mmCIF file of C-alpha atoms in Angstrom:
data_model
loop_
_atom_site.group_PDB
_atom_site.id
_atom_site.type_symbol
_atom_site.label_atom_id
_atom_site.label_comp_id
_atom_site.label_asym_id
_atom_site.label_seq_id
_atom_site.Cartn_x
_atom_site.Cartn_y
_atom_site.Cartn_z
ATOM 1 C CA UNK A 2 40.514 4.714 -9.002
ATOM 2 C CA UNK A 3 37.159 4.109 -7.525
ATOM 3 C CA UNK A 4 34.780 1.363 -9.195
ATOM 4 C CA UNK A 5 32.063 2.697 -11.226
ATOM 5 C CA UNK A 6 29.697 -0.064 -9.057
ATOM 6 C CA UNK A 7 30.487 2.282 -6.062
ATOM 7 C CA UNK A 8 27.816 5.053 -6.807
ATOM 8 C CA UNK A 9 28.493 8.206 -3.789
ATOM 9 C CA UNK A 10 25.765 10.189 -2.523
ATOM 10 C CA UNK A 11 26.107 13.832 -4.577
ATOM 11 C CA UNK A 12 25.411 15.008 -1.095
ATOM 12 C CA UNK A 13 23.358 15.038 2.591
ATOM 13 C CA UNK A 14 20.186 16.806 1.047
ATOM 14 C CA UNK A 15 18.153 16.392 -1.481
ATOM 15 C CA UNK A 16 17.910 13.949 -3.851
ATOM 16 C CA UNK A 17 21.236 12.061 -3.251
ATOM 17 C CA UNK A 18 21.207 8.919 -5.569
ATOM 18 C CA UNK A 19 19.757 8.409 -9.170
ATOM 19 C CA UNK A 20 20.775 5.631 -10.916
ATOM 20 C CA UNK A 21 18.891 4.643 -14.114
ATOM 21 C CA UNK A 22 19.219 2.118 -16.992
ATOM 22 C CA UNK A 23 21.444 4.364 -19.127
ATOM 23 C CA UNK A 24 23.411 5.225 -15.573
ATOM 24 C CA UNK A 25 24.076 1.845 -14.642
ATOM 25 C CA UNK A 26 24.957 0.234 -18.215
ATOM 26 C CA UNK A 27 22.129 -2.057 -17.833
ATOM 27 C CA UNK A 28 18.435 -2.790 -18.944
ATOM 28 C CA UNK A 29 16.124 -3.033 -15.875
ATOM 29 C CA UNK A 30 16.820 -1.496 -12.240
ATOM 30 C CA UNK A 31 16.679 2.197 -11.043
ATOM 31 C CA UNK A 32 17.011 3.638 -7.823
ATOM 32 C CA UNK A 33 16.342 6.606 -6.371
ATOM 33 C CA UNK A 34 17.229 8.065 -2.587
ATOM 34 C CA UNK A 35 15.522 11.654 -1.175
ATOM 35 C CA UNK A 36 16.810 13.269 2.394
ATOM 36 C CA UNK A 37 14.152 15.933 2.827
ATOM 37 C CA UNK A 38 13.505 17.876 5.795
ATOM 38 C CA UNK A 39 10.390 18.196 7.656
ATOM 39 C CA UNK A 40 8.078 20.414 4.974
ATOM 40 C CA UNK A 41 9.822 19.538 2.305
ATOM 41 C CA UNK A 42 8.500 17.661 -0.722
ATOM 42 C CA UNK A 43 9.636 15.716 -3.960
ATOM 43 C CA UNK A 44 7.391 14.303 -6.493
ATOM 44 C CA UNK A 45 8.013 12.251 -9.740
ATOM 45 C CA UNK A 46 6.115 10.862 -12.475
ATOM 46 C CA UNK A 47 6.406 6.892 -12.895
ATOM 47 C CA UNK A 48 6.213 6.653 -16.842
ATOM 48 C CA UNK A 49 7.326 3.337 -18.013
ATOM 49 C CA UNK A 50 8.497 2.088 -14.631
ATOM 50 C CA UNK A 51 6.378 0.752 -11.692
ATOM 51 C CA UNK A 52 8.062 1.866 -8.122
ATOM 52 C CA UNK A 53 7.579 1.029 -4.910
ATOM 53 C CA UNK A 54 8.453 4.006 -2.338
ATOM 54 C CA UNK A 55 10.668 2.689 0.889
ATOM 55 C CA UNK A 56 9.941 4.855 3.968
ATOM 56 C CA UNK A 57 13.499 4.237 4.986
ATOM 57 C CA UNK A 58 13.526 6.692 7.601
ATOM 58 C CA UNK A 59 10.984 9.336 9.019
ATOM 59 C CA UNK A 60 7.806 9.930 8.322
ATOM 60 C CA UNK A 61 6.011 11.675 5.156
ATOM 61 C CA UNK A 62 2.213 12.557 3.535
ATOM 62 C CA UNK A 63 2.083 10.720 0.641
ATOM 63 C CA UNK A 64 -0.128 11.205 -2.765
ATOM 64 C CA UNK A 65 -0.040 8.940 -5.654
ATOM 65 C CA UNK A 66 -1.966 7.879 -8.557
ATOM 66 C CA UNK A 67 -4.650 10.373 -7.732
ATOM 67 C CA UNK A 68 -4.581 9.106 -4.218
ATOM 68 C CA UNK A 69 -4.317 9.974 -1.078
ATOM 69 C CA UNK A 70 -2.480 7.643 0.836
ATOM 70 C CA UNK A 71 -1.707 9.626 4.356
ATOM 71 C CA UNK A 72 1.159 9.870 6.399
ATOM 72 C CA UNK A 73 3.235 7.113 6.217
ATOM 73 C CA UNK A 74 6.246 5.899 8.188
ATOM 74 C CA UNK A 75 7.156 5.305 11.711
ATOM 75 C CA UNK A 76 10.815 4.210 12.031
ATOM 76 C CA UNK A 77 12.568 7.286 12.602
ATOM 77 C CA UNK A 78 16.177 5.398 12.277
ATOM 78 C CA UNK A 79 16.368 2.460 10.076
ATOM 79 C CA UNK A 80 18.251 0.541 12.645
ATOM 80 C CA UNK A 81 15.099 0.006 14.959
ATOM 81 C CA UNK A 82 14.732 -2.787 12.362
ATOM 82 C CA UNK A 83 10.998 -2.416 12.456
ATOM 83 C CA UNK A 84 9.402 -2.901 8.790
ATOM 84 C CA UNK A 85 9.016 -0.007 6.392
ATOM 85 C CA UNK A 86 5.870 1.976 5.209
ATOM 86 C CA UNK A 87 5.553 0.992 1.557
ATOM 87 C CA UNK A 88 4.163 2.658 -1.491
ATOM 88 C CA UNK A 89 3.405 0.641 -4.756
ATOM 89 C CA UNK A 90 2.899 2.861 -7.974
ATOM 90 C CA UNK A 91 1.800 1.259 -11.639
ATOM 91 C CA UNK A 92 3.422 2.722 -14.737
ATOM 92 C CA UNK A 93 1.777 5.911 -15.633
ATOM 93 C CA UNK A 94 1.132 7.759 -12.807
ATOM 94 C CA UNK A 95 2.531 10.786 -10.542
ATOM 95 C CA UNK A 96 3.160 10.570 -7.222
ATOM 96 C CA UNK A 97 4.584 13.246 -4.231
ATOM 97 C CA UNK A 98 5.892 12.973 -1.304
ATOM 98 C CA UNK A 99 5.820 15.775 1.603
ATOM 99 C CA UNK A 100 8.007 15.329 4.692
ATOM 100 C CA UNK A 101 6.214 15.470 8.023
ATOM 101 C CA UNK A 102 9.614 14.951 9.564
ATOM 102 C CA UNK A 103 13.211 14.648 8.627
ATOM 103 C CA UNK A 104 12.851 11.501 6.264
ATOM 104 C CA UNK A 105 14.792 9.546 4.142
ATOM 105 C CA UNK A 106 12.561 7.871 1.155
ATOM 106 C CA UNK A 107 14.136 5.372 -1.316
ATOM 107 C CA UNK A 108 12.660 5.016 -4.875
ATOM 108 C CA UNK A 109 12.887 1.588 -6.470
ATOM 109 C CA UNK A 110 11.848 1.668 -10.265
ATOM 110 C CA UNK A 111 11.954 -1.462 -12.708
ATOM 111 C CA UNK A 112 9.560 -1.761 -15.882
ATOM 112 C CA UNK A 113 6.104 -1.276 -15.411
ATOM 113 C CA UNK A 114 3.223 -2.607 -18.216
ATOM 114 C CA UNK A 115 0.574 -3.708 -16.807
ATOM 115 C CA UNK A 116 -0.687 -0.501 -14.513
ATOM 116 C CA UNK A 117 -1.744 -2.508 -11.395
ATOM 117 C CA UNK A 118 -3.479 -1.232 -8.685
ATOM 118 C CA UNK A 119 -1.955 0.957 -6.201
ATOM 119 C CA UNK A 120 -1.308 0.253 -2.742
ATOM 120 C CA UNK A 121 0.052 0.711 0.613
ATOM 121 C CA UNK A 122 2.233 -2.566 1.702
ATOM 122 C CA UNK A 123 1.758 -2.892 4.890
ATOM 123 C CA UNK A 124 4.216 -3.203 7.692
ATOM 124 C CA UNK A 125 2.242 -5.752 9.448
ATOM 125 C CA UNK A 126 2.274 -8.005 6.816
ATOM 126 C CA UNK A 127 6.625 -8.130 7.304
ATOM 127 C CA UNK A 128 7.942 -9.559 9.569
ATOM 128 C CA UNK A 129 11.902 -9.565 10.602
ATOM 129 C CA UNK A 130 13.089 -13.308 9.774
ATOM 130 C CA UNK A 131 16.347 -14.460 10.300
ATOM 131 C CA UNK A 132 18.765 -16.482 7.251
ATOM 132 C CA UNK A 133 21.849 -18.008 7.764
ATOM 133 C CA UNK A 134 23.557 -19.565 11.452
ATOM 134 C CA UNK A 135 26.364 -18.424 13.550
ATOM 135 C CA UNK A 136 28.403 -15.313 11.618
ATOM 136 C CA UNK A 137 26.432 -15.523 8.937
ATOM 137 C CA UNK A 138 23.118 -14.880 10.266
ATOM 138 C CA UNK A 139 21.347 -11.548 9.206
ATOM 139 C CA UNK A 140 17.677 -10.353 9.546
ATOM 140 C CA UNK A 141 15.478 -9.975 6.824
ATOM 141 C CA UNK A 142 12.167 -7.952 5.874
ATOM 142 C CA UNK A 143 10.931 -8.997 2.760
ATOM 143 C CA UNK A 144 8.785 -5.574 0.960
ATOM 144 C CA UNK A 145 8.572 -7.286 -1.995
ATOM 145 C CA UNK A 146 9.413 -10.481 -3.102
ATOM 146 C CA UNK A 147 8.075 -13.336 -5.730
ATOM 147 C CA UNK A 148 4.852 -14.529 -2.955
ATOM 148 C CA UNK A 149 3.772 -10.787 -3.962
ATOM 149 C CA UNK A 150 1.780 -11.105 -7.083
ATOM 150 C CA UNK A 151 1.188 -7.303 -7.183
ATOM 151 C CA UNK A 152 4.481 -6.024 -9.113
ATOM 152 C CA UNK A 153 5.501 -6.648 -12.775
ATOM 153 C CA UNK A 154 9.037 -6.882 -12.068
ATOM 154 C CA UNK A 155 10.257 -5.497 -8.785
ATOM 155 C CA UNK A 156 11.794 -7.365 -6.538
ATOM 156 C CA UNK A 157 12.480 -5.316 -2.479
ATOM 157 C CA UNK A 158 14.038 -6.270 0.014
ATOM 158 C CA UNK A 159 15.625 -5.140 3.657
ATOM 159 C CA UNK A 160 18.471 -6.962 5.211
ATOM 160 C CA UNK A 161 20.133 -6.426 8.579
ATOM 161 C CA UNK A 162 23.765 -7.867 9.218
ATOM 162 C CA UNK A 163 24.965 -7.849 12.740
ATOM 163 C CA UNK A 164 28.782 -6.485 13.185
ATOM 164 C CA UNK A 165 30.706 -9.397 12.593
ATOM 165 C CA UNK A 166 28.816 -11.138 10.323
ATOM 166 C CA UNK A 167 28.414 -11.853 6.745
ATOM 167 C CA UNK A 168 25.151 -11.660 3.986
ATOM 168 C CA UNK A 169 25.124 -12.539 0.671
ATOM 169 C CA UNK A 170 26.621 -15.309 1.193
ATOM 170 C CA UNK A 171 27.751 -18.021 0.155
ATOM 171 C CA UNK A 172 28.493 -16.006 -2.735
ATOM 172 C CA UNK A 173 26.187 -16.290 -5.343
ATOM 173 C CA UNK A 174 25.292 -14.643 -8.489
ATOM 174 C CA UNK A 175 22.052 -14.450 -10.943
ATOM 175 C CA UNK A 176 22.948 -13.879 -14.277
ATOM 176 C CA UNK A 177 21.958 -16.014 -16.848
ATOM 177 C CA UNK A 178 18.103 -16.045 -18.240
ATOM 178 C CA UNK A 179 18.135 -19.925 -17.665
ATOM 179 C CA UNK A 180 14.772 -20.573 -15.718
ATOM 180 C CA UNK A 181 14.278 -22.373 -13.921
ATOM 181 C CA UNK A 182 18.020 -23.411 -12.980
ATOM 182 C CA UNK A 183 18.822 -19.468 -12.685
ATOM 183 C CA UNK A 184 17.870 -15.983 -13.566
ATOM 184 C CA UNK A 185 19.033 -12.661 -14.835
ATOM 185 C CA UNK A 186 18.648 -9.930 -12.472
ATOM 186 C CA UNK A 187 20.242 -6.995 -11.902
ATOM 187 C CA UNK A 188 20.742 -5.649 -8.532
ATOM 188 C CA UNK A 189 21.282 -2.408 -6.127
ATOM 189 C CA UNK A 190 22.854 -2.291 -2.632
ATOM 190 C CA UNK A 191 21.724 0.662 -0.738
ATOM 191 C CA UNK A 192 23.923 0.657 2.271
ATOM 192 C CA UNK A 193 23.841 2.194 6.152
ATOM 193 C CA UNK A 194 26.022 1.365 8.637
ATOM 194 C CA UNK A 195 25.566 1.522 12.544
ATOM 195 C CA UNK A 196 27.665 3.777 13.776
ATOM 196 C CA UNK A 197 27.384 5.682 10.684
ATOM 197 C CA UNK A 198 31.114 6.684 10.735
ATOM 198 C CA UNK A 199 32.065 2.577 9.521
ATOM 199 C CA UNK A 200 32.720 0.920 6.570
ATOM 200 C CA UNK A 201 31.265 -2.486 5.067
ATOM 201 C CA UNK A 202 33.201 -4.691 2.596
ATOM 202 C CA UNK A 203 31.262 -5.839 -1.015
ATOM 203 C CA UNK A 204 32.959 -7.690 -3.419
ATOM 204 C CA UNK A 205 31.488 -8.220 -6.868
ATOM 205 C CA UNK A 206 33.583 -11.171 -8.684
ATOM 206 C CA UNK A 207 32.482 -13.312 -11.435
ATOM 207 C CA UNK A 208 33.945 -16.802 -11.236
ATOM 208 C CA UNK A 209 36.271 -16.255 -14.069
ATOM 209 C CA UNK A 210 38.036 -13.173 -12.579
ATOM 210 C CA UNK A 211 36.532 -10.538 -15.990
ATOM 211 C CA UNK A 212 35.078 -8.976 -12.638
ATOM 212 C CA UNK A 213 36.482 -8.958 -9.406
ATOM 213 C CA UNK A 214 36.179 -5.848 -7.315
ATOM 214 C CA UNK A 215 36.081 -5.333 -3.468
ATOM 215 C CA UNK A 216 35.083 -1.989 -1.719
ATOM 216 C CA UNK A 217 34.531 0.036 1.168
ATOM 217 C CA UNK A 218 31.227 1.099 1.513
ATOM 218 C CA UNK A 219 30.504 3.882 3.870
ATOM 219 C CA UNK A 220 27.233 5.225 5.096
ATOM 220 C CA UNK A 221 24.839 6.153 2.046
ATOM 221 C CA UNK A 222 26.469 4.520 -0.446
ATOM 222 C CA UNK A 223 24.869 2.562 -3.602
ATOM 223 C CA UNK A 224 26.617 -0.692 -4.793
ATOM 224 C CA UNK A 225 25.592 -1.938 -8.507
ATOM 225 C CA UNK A 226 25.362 -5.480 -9.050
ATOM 226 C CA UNK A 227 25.071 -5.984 -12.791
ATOM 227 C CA UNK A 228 26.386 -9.576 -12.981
ATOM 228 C CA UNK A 229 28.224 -12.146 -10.779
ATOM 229 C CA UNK A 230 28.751 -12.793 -7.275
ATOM 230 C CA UNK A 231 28.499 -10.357 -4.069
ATOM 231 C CA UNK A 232 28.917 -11.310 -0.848
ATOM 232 C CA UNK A 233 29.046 -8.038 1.940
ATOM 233 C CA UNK A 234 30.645 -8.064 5.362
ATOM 234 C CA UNK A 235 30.508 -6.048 8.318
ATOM 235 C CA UNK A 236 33.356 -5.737 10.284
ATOM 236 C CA UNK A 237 33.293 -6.016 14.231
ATOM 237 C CA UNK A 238 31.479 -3.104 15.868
ATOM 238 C CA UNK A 239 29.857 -1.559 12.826
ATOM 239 C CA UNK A 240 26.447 -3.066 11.758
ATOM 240 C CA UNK A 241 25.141 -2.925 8.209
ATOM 241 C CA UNK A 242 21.925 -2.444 6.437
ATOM 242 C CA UNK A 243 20.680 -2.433 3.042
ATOM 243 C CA UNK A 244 17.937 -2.581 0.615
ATOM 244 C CA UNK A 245 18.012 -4.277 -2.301
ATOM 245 C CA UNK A 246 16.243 -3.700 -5.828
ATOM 246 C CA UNK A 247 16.279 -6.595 -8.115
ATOM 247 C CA UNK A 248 14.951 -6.812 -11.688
ATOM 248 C CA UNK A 249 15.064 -8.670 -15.069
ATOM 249 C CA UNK A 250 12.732 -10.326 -17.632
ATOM 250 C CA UNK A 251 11.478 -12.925 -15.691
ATOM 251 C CA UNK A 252 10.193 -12.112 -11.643
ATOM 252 C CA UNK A 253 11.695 -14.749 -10.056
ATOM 253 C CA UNK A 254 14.928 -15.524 -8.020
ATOM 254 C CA UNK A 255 17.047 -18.186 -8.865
ATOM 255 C CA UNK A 256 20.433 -18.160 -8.275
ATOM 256 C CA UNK A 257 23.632 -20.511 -8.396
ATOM 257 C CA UNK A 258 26.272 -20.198 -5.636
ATOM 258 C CA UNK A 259 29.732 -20.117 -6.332
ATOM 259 C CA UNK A 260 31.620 -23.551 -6.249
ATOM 260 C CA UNK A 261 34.261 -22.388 -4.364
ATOM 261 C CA UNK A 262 31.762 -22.197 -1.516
ATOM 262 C CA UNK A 263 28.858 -24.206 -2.260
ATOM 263 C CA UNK A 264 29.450 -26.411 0.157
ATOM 264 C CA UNK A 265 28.791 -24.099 2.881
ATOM 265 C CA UNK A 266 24.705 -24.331 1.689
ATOM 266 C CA UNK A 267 24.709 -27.465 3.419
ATOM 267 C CA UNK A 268 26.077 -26.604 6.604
#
């Protein structure tokens, strides 16, 4: 039977993911995932969320909170590696999206109060930084993380894992509201793979085995991360992406590793 962390696309077209609260069993994170060809459009209201819109592929005119923000996007495959186009919504507001090209546009959505100004993040303010040495170095481009003082509880990010390699690791998990030793955040894996016909490996495990589940992920596919560890690999001659959501009551990422491999943090 296949875990209920392993969300499938419902399809190639479309809107293909939409995971919410009530979907996901927990409190904070949703995500979202259009594939819409050239012409095509999709539009949303943000209500009690704040988003930020991932230009994950393609390109696309984009109008939000009364705005016009353009065309935005330039990486026409996500493995180019070059940083996203960015949209940041408040809480409150409507936003639509009309493809210019084939484009695939990923919707992040945590809780929204404080209706901040809009705005375009930039892709020159990202840049591709690596983590990790030897097989477990992968490339990061940070959208939105804690230095950004613009979100309410979002937390983006884009990571790049070269075949062979492993991310998320050391395993480590963020699950306890216990600032500032560790917080509670839920998380989503939005996962591509280079060729697109390979798998990736996720396990989430919580240290005393209530969780432990390992799975495939193919091309598309959404891994939830509601509590404990989750370390990813790619296997030889497949390379992985994905972008992660992160949210919970407090903006900030602190996490514990697992003690089975903690001492890997200092080598």
């Amino acid at each position: 039977m296949m875990s209920r962390l392993l969300q499938k696309p419902f399809g190639t077209h479309g809107k293909t993911h939409e995971i919410t609260p009530a979907s996901a069993g927990w409190r904070y994170v949703g995500f979202s995932l259009y594939r819409l060809r050239a012409g095509e459009t999709a539009s949303e209201g943000t209500g009690e969320t704040e988003v930020i819109l991932v230009m994950v592929e393609g390109k696309a005119e984009l109008t939000g909170a009364g705005q016009s923000w353009g065309e935005l996007g330039d990486r026409m495959d996500v493995f180019e590696k070059s940083p996203p186009h960015c949209l940041y919504l408040p809480n409150g507001v409507n936003w639509t999206a009309t493809a210019t090209t084939n484009c695939t546009i990923a919707v992040c959505k945590a809780p929204g109060v404080s209706g901040h100004q809009p705005r375009k993040i930039d892709p020159s303010g990202i840049s591709l930084t690596q983590r990790g040495e030897g097989t477990n170095a992968r490339y990061i481009n940070n959208i939105a993380m804690e230095a950004e003082d613009y979100c309410d509880s979002l937390l983006v990010t884009e990571v790049f894992t070269p075949a062979g390699h492993w991310s998320s690791y050391p395993s480590h998990r963020h699950d306890e509201d216990d600032f500032p030793r560790i917080t509670y955040l839920e998380e989503t894996y939005y996962h591509r793979l280079n060729p697109a016909q390979g798998f990736g490996i996720q396990r989430v495990y919580t240290e005393d085995g209530t969780l432990d589940e390992t799975m495939a992920v193919k091309d598309g596919d959404v891994v939830l991360v509601p509590r404990g560890h989750h370390p990813c690999g790619a296997p030889h001659g497949f390379e992985m992406y994905y972008l992660n959501v992160m949210a919970g009551p407090l903006r900030k990422w602190r996490f514990q590793a697992d003690p089975a491999v903690e001492w890997l943090m200092d080598t």
